[in-house]
Backbone as XML, in Angstrom:
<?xml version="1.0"?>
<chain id="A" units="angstrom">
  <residue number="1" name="UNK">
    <atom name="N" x="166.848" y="111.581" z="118.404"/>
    <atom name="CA" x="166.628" y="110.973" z="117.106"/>
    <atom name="C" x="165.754" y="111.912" z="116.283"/>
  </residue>
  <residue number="2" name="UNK">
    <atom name="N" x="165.809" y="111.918" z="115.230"/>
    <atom name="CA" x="165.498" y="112.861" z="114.189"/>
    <atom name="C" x="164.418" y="112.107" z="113.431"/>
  </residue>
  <residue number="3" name="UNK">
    <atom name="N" x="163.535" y="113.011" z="112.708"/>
    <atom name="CA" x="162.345" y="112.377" z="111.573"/>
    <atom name="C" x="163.379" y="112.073" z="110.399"/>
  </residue>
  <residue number="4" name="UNK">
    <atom name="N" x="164.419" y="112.244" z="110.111"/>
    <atom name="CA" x="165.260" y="112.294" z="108.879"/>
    <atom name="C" x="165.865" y="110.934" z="109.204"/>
  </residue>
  <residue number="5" name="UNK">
    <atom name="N" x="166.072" y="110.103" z="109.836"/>
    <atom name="CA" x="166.583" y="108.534" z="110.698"/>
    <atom name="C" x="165.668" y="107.794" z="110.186"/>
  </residue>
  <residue number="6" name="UNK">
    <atom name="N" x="164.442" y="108.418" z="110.926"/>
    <atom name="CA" x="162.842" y="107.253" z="110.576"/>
    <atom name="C" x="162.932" y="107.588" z="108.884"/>
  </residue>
  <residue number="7" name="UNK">
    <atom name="N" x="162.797" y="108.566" z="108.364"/>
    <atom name="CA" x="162.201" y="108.927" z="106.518"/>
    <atom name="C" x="163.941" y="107.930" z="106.044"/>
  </residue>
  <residue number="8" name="UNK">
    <atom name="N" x="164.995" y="107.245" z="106.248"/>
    <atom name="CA" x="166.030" y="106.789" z="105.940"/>
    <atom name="C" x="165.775" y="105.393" z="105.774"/>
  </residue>
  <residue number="9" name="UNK">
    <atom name="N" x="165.298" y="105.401" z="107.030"/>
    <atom name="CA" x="164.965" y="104.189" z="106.981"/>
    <atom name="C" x="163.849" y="103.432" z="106.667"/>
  </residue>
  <residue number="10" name="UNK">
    <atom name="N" x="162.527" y="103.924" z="106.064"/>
    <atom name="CA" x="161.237" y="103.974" z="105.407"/>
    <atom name="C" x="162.000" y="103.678" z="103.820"/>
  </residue>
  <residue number="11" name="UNK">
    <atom name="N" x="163.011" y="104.389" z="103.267"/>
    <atom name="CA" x="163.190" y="104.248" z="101.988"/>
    <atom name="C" x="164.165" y="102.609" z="102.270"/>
  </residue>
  <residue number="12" name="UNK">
    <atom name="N" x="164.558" y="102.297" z="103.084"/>
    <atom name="CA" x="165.728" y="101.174" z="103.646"/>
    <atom name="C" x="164.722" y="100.105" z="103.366"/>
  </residue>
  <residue number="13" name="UNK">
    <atom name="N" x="163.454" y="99.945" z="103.821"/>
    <atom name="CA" x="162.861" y="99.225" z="103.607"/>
    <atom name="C" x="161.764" y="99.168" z="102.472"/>
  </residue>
  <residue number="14" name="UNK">
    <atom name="N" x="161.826" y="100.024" z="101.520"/>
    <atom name="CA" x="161.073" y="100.073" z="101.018"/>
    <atom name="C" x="162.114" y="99.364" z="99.388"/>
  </residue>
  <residue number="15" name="UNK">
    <atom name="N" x="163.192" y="99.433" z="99.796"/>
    <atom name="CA" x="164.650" y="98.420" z="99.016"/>
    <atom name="C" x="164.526" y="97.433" z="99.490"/>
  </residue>
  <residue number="16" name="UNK">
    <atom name="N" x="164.152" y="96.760" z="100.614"/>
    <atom name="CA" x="164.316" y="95.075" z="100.953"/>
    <atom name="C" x="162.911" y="94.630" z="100.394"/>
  </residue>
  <residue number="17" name="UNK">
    <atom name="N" x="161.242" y="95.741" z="100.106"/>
    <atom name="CA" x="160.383" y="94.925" z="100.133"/>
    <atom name="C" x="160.616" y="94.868" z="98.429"/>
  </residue>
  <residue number="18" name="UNK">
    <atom name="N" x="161.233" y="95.616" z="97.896"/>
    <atom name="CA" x="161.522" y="95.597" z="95.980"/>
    <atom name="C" x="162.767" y="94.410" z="96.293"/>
  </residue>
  <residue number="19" name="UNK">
    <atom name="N" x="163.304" y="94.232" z="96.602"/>
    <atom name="CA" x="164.305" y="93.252" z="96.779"/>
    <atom name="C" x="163.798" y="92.053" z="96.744"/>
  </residue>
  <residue number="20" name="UNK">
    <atom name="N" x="162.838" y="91.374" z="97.931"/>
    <atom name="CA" x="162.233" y="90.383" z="98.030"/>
    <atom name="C" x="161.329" y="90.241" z="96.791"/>
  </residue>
  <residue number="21" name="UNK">
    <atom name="N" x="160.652" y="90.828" z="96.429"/>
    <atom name="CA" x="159.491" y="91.046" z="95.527"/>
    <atom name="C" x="160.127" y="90.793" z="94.158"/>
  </residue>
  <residue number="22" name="UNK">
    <atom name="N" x="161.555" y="91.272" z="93.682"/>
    <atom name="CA" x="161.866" y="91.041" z="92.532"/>
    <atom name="C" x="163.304" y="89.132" z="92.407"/>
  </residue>
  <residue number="23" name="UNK">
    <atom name="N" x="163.247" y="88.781" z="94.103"/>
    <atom name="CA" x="163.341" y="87.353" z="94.110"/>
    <atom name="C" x="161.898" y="86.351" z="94.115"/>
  </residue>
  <residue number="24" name="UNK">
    <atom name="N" x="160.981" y="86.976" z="94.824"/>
    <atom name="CA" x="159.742" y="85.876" z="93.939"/>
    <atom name="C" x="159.513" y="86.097" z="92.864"/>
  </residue>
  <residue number="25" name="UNK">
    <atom name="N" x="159.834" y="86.751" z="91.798"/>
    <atom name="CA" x="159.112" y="87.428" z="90.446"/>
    <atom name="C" x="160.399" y="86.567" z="89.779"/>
  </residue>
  <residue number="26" name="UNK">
    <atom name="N" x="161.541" y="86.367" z="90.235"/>
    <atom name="CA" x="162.822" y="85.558" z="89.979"/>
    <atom name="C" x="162.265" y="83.779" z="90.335"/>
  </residue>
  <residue number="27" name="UNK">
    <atom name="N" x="162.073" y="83.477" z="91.470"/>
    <atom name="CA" x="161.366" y="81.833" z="91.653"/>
    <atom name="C" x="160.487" y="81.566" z="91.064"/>
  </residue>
  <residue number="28" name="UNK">
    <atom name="N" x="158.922" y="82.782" z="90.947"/>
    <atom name="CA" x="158.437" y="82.004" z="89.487"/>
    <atom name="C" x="158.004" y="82.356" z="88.378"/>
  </residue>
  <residue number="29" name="UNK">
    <atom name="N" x="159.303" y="82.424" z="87.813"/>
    <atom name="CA" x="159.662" y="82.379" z="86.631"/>
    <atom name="C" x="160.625" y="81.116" z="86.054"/>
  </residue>
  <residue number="30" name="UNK">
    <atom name="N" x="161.094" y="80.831" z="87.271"/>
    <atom name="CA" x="161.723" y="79.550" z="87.124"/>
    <atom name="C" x="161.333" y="78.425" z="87.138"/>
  </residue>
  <residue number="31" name="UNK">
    <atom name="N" x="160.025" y="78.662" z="88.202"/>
    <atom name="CA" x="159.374" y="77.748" z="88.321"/>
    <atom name="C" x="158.572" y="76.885" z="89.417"/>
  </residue>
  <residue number="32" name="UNK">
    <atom name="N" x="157.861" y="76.333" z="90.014"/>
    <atom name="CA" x="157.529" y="75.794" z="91.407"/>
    <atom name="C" x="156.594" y="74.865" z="91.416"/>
  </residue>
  <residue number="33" name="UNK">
    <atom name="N" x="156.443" y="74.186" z="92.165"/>
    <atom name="CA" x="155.301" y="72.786" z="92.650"/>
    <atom name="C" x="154.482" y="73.590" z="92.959"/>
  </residue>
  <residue number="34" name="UNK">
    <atom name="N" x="153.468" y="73.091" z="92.951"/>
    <atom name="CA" x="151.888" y="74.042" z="93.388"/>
    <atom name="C" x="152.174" y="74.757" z="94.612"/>
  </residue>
  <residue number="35" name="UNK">
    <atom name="N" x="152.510" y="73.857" z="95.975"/>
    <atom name="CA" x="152.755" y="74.775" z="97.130"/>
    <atom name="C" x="153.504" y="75.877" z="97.218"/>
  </residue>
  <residue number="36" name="UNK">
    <atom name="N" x="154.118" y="75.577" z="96.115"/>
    <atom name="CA" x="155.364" y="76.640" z="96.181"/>
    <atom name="C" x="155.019" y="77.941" z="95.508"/>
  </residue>
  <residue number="37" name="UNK">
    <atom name="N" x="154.243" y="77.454" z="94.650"/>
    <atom name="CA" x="153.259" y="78.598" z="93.515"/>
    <atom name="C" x="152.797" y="79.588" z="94.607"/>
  </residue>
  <residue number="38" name="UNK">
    <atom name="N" x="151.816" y="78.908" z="95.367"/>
    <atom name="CA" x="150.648" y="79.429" z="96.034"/>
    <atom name="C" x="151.295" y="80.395" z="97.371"/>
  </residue>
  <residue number="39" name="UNK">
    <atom name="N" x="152.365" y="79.870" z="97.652"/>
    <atom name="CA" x="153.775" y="80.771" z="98.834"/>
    <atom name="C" x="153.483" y="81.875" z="98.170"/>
  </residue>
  <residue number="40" name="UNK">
    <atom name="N" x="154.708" y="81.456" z="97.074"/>
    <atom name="CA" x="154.654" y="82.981" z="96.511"/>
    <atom name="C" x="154.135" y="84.233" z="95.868"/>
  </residue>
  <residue number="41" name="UNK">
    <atom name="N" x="152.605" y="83.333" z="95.308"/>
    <atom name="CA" x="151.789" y="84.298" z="95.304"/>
    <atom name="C" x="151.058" y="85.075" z="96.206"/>
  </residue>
  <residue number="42" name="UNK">
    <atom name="N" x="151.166" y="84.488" z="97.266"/>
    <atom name="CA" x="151.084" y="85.242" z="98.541"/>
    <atom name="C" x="151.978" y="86.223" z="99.100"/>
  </residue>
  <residue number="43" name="UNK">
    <atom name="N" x="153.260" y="85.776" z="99.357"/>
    <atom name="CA" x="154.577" y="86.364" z="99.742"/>
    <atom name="C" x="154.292" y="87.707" z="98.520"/>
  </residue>
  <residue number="44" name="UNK">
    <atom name="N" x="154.136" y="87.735" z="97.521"/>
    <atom name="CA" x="153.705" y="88.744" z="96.639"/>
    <atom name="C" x="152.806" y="89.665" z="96.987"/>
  </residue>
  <residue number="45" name="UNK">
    <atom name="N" x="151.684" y="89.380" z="96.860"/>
    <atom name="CA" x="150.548" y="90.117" z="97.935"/>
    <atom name="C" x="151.101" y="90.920" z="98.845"/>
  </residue>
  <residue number="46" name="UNK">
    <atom name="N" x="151.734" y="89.913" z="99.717"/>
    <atom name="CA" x="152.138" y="90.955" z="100.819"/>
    <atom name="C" x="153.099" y="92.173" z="100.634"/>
  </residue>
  <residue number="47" name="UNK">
    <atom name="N" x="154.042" y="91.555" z="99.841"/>
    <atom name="CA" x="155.503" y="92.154" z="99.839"/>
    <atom name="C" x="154.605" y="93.891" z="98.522"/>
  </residue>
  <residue number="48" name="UNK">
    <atom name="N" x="153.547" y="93.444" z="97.807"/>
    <atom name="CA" x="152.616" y="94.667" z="97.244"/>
    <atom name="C" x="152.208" y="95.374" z="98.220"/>
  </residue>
  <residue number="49" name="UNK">
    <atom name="N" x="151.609" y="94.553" z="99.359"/>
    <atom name="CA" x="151.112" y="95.398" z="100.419"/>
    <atom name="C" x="151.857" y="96.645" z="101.326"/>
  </residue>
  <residue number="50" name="UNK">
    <atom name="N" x="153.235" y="95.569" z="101.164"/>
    <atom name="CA" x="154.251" y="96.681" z="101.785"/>
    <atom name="C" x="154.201" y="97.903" z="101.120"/>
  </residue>
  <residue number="51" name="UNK">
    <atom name="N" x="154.908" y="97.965" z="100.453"/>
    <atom name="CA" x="154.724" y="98.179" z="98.546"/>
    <atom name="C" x="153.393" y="99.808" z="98.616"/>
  </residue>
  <residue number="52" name="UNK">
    <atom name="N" x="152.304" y="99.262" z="98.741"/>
    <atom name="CA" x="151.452" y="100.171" z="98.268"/>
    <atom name="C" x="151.080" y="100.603" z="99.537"/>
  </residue>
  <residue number="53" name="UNK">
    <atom name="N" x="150.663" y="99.559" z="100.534"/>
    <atom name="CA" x="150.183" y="100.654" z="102.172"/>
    <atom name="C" x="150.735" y="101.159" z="103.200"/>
  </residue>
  <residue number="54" name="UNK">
    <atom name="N" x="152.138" y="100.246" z="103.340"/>
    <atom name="CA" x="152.800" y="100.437" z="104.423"/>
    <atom name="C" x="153.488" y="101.263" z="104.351"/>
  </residue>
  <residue number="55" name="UNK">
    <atom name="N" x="154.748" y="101.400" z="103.718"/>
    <atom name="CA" x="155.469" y="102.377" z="102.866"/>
    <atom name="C" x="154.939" y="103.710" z="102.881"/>
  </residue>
  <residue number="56" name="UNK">
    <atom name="N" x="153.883" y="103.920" z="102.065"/>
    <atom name="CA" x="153.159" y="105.126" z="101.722"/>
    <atom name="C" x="152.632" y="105.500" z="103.042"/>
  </residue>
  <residue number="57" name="UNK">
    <atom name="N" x="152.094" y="104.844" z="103.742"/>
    <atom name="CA" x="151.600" y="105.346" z="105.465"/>
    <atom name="C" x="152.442" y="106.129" z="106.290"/>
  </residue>
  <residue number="58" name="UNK">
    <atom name="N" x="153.772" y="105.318" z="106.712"/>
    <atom name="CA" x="155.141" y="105.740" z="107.316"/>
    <atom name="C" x="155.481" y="106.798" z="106.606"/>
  </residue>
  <residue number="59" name="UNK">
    <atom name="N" x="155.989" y="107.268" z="105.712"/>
    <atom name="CA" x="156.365" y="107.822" z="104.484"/>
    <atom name="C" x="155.217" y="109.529" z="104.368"/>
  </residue>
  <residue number="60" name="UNK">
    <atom name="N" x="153.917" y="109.195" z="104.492"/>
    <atom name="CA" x="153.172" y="110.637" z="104.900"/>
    <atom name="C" x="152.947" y="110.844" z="106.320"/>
  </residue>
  <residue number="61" name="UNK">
    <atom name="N" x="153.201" y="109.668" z="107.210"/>
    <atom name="CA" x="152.725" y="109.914" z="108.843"/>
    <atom name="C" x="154.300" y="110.911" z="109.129"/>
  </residue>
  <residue number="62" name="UNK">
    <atom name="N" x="155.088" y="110.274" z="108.881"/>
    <atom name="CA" x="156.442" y="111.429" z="109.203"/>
    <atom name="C" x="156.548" y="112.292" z="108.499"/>
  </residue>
  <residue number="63" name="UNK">
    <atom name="N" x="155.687" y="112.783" z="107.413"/>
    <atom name="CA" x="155.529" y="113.861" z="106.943"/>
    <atom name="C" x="154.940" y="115.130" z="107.262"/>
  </residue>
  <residue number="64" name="UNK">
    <atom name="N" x="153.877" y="114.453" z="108.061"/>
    <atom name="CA" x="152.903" y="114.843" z="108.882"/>
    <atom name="C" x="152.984" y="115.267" z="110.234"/>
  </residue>
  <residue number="65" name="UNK">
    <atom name="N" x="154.378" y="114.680" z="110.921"/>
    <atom name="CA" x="153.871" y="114.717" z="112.275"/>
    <atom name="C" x="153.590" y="113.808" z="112.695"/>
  </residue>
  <residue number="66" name="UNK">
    <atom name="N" x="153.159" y="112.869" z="112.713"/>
    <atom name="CA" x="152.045" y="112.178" z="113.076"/>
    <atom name="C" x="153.267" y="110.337" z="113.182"/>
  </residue>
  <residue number="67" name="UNK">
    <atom name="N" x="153.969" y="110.263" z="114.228"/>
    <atom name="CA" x="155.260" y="109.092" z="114.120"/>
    <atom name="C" x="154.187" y="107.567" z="114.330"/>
  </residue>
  <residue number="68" name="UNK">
    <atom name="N" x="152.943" y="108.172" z="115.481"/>
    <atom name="CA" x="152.341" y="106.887" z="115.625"/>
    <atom name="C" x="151.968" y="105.916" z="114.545"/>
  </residue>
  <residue number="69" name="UNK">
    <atom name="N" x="151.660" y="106.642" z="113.024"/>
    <atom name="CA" x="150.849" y="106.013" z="112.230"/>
    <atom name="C" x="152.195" y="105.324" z="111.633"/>
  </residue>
  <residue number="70" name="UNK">
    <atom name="N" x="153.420" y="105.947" z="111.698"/>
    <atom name="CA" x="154.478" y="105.881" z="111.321"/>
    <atom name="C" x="154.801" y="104.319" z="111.264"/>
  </residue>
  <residue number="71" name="UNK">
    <atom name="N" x="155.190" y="104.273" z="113.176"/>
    <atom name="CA" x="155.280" y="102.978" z="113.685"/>
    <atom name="C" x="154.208" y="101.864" z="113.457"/>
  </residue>
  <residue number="72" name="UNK">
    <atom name="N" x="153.049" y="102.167" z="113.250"/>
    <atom name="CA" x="152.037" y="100.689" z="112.679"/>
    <atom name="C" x="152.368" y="100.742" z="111.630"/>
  </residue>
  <residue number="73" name="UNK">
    <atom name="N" x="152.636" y="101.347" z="110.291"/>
    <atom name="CA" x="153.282" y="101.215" z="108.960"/>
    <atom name="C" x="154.280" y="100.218" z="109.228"/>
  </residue>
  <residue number="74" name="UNK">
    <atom name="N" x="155.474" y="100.330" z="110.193"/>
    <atom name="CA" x="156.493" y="99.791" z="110.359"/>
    <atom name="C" x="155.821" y="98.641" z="110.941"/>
  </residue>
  <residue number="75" name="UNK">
    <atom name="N" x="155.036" y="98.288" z="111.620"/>
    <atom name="CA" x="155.488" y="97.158" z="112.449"/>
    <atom name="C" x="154.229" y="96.358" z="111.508"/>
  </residue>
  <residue number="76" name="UNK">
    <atom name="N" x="153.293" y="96.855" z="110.488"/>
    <atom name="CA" x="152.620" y="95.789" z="109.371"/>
    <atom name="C" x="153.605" y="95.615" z="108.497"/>
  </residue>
  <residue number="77" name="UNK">
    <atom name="N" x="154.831" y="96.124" z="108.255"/>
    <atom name="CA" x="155.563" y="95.466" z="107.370"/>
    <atom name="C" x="156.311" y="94.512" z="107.982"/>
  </residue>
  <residue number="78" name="UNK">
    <atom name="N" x="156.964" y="94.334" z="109.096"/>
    <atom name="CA" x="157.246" y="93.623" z="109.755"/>
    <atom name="C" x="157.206" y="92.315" z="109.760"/>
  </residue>
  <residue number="79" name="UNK">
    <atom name="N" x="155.392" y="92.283" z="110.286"/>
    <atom name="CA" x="154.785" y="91.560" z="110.377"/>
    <atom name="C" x="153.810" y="90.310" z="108.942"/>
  </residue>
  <residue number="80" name="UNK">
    <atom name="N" x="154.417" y="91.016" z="107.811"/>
    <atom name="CA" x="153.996" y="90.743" z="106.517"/>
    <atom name="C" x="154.661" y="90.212" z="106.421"/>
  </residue>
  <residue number="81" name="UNK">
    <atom name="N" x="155.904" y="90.204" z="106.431"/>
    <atom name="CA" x="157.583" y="89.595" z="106.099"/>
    <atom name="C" x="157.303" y="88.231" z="106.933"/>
  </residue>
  <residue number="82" name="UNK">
    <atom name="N" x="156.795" y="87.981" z="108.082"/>
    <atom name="CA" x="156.781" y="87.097" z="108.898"/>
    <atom name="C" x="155.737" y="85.767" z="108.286"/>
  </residue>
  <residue number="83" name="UNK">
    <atom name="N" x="154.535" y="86.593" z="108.127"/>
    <atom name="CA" x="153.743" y="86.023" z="107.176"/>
    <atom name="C" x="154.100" y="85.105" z="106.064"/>
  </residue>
  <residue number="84" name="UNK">
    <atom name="N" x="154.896" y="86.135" z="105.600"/>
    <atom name="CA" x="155.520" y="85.290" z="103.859"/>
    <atom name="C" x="156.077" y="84.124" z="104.672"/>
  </residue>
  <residue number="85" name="UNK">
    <atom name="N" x="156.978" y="84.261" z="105.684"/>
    <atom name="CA" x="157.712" y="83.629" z="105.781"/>
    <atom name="C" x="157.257" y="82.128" z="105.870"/>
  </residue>
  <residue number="86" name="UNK">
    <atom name="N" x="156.161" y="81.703" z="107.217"/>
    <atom name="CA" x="155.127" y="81.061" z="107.399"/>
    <atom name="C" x="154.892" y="80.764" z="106.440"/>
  </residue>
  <residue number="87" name="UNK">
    <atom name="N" x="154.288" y="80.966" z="105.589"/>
    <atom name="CA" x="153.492" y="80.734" z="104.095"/>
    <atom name="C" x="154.514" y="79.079" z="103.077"/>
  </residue>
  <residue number="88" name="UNK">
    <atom name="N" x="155.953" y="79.130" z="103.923"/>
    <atom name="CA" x="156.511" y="78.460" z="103.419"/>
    <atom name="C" x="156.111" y="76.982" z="103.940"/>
  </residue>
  <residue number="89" name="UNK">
    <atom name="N" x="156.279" y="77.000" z="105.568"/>
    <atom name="CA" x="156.036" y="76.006" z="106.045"/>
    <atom name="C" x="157.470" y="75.085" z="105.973"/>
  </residue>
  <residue number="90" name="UNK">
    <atom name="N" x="158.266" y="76.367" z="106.711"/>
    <atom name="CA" x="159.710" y="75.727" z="107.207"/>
    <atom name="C" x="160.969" y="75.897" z="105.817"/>
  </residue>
  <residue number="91" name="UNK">
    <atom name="N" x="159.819" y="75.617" z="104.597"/>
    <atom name="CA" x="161.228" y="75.012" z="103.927"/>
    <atom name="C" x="161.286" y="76.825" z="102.536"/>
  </residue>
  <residue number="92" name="UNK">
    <atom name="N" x="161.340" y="78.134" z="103.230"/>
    <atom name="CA" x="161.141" y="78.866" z="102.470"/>
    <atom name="C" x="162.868" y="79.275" z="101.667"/>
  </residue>
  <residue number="93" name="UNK">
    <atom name="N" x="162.317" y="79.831" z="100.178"/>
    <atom name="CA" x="163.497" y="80.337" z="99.335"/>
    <atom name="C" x="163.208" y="81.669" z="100.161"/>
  </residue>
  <residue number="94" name="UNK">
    <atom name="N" x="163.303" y="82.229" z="100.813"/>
    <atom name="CA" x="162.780" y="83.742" z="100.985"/>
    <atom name="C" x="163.078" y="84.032" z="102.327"/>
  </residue>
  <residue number="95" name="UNK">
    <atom name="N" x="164.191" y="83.043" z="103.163"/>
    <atom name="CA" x="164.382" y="83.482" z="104.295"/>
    <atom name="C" x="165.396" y="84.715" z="104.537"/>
  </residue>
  <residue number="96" name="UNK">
    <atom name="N" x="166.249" y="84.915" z="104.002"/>
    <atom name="CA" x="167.471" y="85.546" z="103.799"/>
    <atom name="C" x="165.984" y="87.237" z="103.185"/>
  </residue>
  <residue number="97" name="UNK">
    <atom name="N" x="165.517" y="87.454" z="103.028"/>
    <atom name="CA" x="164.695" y="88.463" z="101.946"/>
    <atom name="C" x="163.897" y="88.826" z="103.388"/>
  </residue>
  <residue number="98" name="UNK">
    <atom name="N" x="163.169" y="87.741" z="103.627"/>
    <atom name="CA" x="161.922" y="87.668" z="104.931"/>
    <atom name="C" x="162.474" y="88.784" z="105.996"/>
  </residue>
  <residue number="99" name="UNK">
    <atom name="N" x="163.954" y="88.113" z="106.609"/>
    <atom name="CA" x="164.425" y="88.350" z="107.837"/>
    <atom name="C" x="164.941" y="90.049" z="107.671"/>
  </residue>
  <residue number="100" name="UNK">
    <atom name="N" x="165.218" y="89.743" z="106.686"/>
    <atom name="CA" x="165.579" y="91.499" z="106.177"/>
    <atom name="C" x="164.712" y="92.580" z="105.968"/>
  </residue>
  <residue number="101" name="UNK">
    <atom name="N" x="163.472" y="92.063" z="105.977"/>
    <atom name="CA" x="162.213" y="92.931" z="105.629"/>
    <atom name="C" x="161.951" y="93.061" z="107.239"/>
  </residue>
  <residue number="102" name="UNK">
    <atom name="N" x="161.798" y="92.201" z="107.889"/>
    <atom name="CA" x="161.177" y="92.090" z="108.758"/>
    <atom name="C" x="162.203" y="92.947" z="110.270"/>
  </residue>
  <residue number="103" name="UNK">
    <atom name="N" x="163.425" y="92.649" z="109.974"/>
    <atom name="CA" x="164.587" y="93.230" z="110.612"/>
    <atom name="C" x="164.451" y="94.670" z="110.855"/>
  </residue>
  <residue number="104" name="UNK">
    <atom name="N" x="164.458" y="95.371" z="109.423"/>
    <atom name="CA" x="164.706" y="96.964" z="109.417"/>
    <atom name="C" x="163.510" y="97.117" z="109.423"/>
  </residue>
  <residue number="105" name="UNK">
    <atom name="N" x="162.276" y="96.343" z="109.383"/>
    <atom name="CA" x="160.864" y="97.296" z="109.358"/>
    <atom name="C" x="160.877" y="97.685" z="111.659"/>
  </residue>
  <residue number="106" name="UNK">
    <atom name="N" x="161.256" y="95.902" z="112.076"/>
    <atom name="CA" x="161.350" y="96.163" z="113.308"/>
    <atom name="C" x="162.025" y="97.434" z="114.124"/>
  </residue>
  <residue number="107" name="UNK">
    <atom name="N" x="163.052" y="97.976" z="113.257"/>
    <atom name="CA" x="164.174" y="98.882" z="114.019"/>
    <atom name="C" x="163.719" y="99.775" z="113.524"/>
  </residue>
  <residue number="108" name="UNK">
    <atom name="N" x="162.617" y="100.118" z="112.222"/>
    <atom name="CA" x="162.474" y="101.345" z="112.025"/>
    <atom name="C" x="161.079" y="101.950" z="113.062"/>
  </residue>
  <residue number="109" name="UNK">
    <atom name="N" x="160.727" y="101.050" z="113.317"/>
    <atom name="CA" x="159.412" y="100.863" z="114.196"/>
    <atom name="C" x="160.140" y="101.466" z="115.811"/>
  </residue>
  <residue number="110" name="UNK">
    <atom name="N" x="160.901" y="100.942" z="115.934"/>
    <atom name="CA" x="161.815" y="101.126" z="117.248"/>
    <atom name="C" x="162.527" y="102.492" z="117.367"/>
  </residue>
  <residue number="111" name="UNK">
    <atom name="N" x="162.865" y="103.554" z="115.954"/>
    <atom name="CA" x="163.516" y="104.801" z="115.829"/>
    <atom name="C" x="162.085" y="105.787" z="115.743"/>
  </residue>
  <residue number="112" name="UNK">
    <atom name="N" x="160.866" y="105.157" z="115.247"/>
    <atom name="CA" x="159.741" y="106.228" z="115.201"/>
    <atom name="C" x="158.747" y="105.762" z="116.861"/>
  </residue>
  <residue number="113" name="UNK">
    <atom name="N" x="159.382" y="104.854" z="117.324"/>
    <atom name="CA" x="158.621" y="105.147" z="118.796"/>
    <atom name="C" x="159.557" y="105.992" z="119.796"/>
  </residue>
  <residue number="114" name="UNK">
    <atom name="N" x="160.442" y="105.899" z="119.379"/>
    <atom name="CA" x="161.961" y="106.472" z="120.374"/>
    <atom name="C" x="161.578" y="108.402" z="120.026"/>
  </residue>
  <residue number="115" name="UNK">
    <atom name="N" x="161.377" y="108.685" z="118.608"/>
    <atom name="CA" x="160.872" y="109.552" z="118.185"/>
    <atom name="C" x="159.914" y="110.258" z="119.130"/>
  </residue>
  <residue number="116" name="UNK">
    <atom name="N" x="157.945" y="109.220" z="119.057"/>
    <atom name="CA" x="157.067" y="109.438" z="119.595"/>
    <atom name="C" x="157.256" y="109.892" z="121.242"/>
  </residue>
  <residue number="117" name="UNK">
    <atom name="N" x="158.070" y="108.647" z="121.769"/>
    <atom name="CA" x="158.815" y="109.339" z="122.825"/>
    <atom name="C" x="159.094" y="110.218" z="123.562"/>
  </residue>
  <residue number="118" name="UNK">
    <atom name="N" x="160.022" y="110.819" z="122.806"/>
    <atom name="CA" x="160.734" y="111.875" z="122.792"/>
    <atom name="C" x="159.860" y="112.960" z="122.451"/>
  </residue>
  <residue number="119" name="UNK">
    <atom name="N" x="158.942" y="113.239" z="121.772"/>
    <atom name="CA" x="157.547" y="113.907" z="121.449"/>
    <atom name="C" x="157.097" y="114.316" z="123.072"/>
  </residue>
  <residue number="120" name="UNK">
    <atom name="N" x="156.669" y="113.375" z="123.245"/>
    <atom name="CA" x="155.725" y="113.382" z="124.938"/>
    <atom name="C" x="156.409" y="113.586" z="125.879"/>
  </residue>
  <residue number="121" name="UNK">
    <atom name="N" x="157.654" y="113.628" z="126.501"/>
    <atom name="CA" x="158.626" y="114.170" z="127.201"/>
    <atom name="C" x="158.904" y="115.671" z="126.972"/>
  </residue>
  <residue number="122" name="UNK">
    <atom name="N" x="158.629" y="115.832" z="125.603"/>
    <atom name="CA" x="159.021" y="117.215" z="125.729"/>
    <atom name="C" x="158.181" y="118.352" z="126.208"/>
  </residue>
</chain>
């Protein structure tokens, strides 16, 4: 596996967390009950977080060399997506967005340890 797989898939997800991010910026605008407000201003947060730390981490750690920092980039976005998801409390607009963030951040996490791997074997 190649650093050019992991940097593919860093931009792969960095389209599902603008994806998700521009369907809450779509729900409220339309509109929501307080709980629903307070989801998505969270689910926001995070899906920024992706957005500004995670992204950018993965994105210079495979620039660098450096796949480990790579894979915690990947697996806090992951894990953010999961978050939002929670945040709903079962009844989320954002599952279809969530599972997709959370999907390719998992497998990209899984191509930069296969990477790291492959590093230490050699």
């Amino acid at each position: 596996m190649s650093h050019g797989l992991a940097q593919i898939m860093v931009k792969v997800m960095k389209a599902r967390a603008n994806d998700a991010l521009n369907k809450i910026h779509e729900l409220q605008r339309v509109g929501a009950g307080p709980k629903q407000k307070r989801a998505l201003s969270s689910c926001a947060s995070k899906y920024n977080a992706i957005l500004i730390a995670d992204i950018p981490q993965a994105t210079e750690a495979l620039q660098k060399g450096d796949p480990k920092f790579a894979e915690d980039g990947a697996n806090d976005a992951a894990n953010e997506a999961t978050y939002c998801e929670s945040d709903f409390s079962g009844k989320s607009p954002l599952t279809k967005q969530n599972n997709a963030m959370h999907d390719v951040a998992a497998v990209t996490a899984s191509i930069v340890r296969t990477i790291t791997l492959n590093l230490v074997s050699c």
